[in-house]
mmCIF file of C-alpha atoms in Angstrom:
data_model
loop_
_atom_site.group_PDB
_atom_site.id
_atom_site.type_symbol
_atom_site.label_atom_id
_atom_site.label_comp_id
_atom_site.label_asym_id
_atom_site.label_seq_id
_atom_site.Cartn_x
_atom_site.Cartn_y
_atom_site.Cartn_z
ATOM 1 C CA MET A 904 -8.952 -9.238 8.511
ATOM 2 C CA ILE A 905 -11.889 -9.223 10.911
ATOM 3 C CA ALA A 906 -13.568 -12.030 8.940
ATOM 4 C CA ALA A 907 -10.505 -14.246 9.321
ATOM 5 C CA PHE A 908 -10.242 -13.617 13.082
ATOM 6 C CA SER A 909 -13.964 -14.183 13.576
ATOM 7 C CA THR A 910 -13.822 -17.477 11.666
ATOM 8 C CA LYS A 911 -10.678 -18.686 13.419
ATOM 9 C CA ASP A 912 -11.616 -17.806 16.998
ATOM 10 C CA THR A 913 -15.394 -18.268 17.305
ATOM 11 C CA ASP A 914 -18.315 -20.351 16.134
ATOM 12 C CA HIS A 915 -20.126 -17.170 15.058
ATOM 13 C CA PRO A 916 -20.339 -16.288 11.364
ATOM 14 C CA LEU A 917 -19.675 -12.806 10.062
ATOM 15 C CA ARG A 918 -23.052 -11.133 9.486
ATOM 16 C CA THR A 919 -23.561 -8.437 6.848
ATOM 17 C CA TRP A 920 -26.445 -6.343 5.573
ATOM 18 C CA SER A 921 -26.170 -4.497 2.263
ATOM 19 C CA LYS A 922 -28.544 -2.110 0.486
ATOM 20 C CA SER A 923 -27.907 -0.127 -2.698
ATOM 21 C CA SER A 924 -29.875 2.948 -3.733
ATOM 22 C CA GLU A 925 -30.172 1.696 -7.343
ATOM 23 C CA GLU A 926 -31.726 -1.623 -6.424
ATOM 24 C CA GLY A 927 -33.526 -0.589 -3.245
ATOM 25 C CA SER A 928 -33.406 -4.143 -1.880
ATOM 26 C CA GLU A 929 -31.551 -5.187 1.254
ATOM 27 C CA TYR A 930 -29.575 -8.415 1.397
ATOM 28 C CA TYR A 931 -28.393 -10.299 4.459
ATOM 29 C CA PHE A 932 -25.412 -12.670 4.427
ATOM 30 C CA GLU A 933 -23.788 -14.970 6.963
ATOM 31 C CA LEU A 934 -20.201 -15.711 5.984
ATOM 32 C CA ARG A 935 -17.127 -17.572 7.070
ATOM 33 C CA THR A 936 -13.668 -17.306 5.605
ATOM 34 C CA ASP A 937 -11.731 -20.232 4.184
ATOM 35 C CA ILE A 938 -8.464 -19.470 5.963
ATOM 36 C CA GLY A 939 -6.400 -21.434 3.416
ATOM 37 C CA THR A 940 -7.673 -19.611 0.322
ATOM 38 C CA ASN A 941 -8.862 -16.356 1.952
ATOM 39 C CA LYS A 942 -12.186 -16.738 0.114
ATOM 40 C CA PRO A 943 -15.671 -16.339 1.562
ATOM 41 C CA ILE A 944 -17.944 -19.256 2.338
ATOM 42 C CA ILE A 945 -21.548 -18.057 2.095
ATOM 43 C CA LEU A 946 -23.662 -19.810 4.725
ATOM 44 C CA THR A 947 -26.821 -17.731 4.282
ATOM 45 C CA LYS A 948 -28.004 -15.293 1.616
ATOM 46 C CA LYS A 949 -31.411 -13.718 2.081
ATOM 47 C CA LEU A 950 -33.425 -10.864 0.557
ATOM 48 C CA LEU A 951 -34.966 -8.886 3.431
ATOM 49 C CA ARG A 952 -38.381 -7.257 3.326
ATOM 50 C CA GLY A 953 -40.605 -5.298 5.680
ATOM 51 C CA GLU A 954 -39.715 -5.574 9.361
ATOM 52 C CA GLU A 955 -36.624 -7.690 8.653
ATOM 53 C CA VAL A 956 -34.842 -4.654 7.145
ATOM 54 C CA HIS A 957 -31.910 -3.292 9.223
ATOM 55 C CA ILE A 958 -30.792 -0.382 7.031
ATOM 56 C CA LYS A 959 -33.314 2.441 7.351
ATOM 57 C CA GLY A 960 -31.823 4.819 4.779
ATOM 58 C CA GLU A 961 -31.682 4.656 1.002
ATOM 59 C CA SER A 962 -28.424 2.708 1.024
ATOM 60 C CA GLY A 963 -25.870 1.351 3.449
ATOM 61 C CA PHE A 964 -23.736 -1.500 4.681
ATOM 62 C CA LYS A 965 -23.594 -3.082 8.131
ATOM 63 C CA ILE A 966 -21.153 -5.704 9.332
ATOM 64 C CA GLU A 967 -21.234 -7.575 12.633
ATOM 65 C CA ALA A 968 -18.501 -9.863 13.916
ATOM 66 C CA VAL A 969 -17.914 -11.644 17.198
ATOM 67 C CA LEU A 970 -14.307 -11.858 18.356
ATOM 68 C CA ARG A 971 -12.922 -13.608 21.393
ATOM 69 C CA ALA A 972 -10.032 -12.002 23.251
ATOM 70 C CA ARG A 973 -8.625 -11.095 26.627
ATOM 71 C CA LEU A 974 -7.956 -7.404 26.460
ATOM 72 C CA SER A 975 -5.295 -5.805 28.587
ATOM 73 C CA PRO A 976 -5.714 -2.056 29.148
ATOM 74 C CA ILE A 977 -2.954 -1.372 26.588
ATOM 75 C CA THR A 978 -4.549 -3.626 23.957
ATOM 76 C CA LYS A 979 -7.994 -2.161 24.585
ATOM 77 C CA ASN A 980 -6.635 1.378 24.126
ATOM 78 C CA LYS A 981 -5.017 0.369 20.828
ATOM 79 C CA ILE A 982 -8.326 -1.048 19.589
ATOM 80 C CA TYR A 983 -10.171 2.132 20.617
ATOM 81 C CA ASP A 984 -7.532 4.189 18.778
ATOM 82 C CA TYR A 985 -7.839 2.012 15.663
ATOM 83 C CA VAL A 986 -11.649 2.273 15.591
ATOM 84 C CA SER A 987 -11.436 6.017 16.265
ATOM 85 C CA HIS A 988 -8.950 6.529 13.403
ATOM 86 C CA THR A 989 -11.105 4.377 11.131
ATOM 87 C CA SER A 990 -14.079 6.628 11.876
ATOM 88 C CA ILE A 991 -12.001 9.714 11.035
ATOM 89 C CA VAL A 992 -11.022 8.483 7.559
ATOM 90 C CA ASN A 993 -14.558 7.166 6.887
ATOM 91 C CA PRO A 994 -16.791 10.180 7.556
ATOM 92 C CA TYR A 995 -19.956 8.349 6.490
ATOM 93 C CA ALA A 996 -19.381 5.463 8.901
ATOM 94 C CA PHE A 997 -21.158 4.762 12.157
ATOM 95 C CA LEU A 998 -18.892 2.422 14.144
ATOM 96 C CA VAL A 999 -19.673 0.584 17.367
ATOM 97 C CA PHE A 1000 -17.155 -1.358 19.444
ATOM 98 C CA GLN A 1001 -18.833 -3.489 22.096
ATOM 99 C CA THR A 1002 -17.151 -5.416 24.904
ATOM 100 C CA ASP A 1003 -18.397 -7.104 28.057
ATOM 101 C CA GLU A 1004 -17.812 -3.763 29.787
ATOM 102 C CA GLY A 1005 -20.077 -1.794 27.456
ATOM 103 C CA LYS A 1006 -20.333 -0.122 24.099
ATOM 104 C CA VAL A 1007 -18.328 2.722 22.539
ATOM 105 C CA THR A 1008 -19.879 4.520 19.570
ATOM 106 C CA PHE A 1009 -18.008 6.530 16.937
ATOM 107 C CA ASP A 1010 -20.564 8.508 14.925
ATOM 108 C CA ARG A 1011 -19.114 10.846 12.306
ATOM 109 C CA ARG A 1012 -21.818 10.466 9.693
ATOM 110 C CA THR A 1013 -21.960 13.508 7.466
ATOM 111 C CA THR A 1014 -24.308 14.432 4.679
#
């Protein structure tokens, strides 16, 4: 859902970093979504090495999206609740919600 909103509302692509423990390599992608078919359009695919690496651990996944919105206090609270609930059901996730007013971090990573 976030990929569709990011594609529709901004000029910014969805950015992802992915690293598996089996392969040990980290890949970076810039994506857009074809709204008509709901399929990804890969703009950039790159194997990262050395200082380019974003994921410090053995494995992981990072996604970054830019969304444009005017948030009323009620809407903002609903988004905070959604991100908070998402962090509860995903105990290995580290979630960050950033607005013009600042950043809220939900860190429930467990081992």
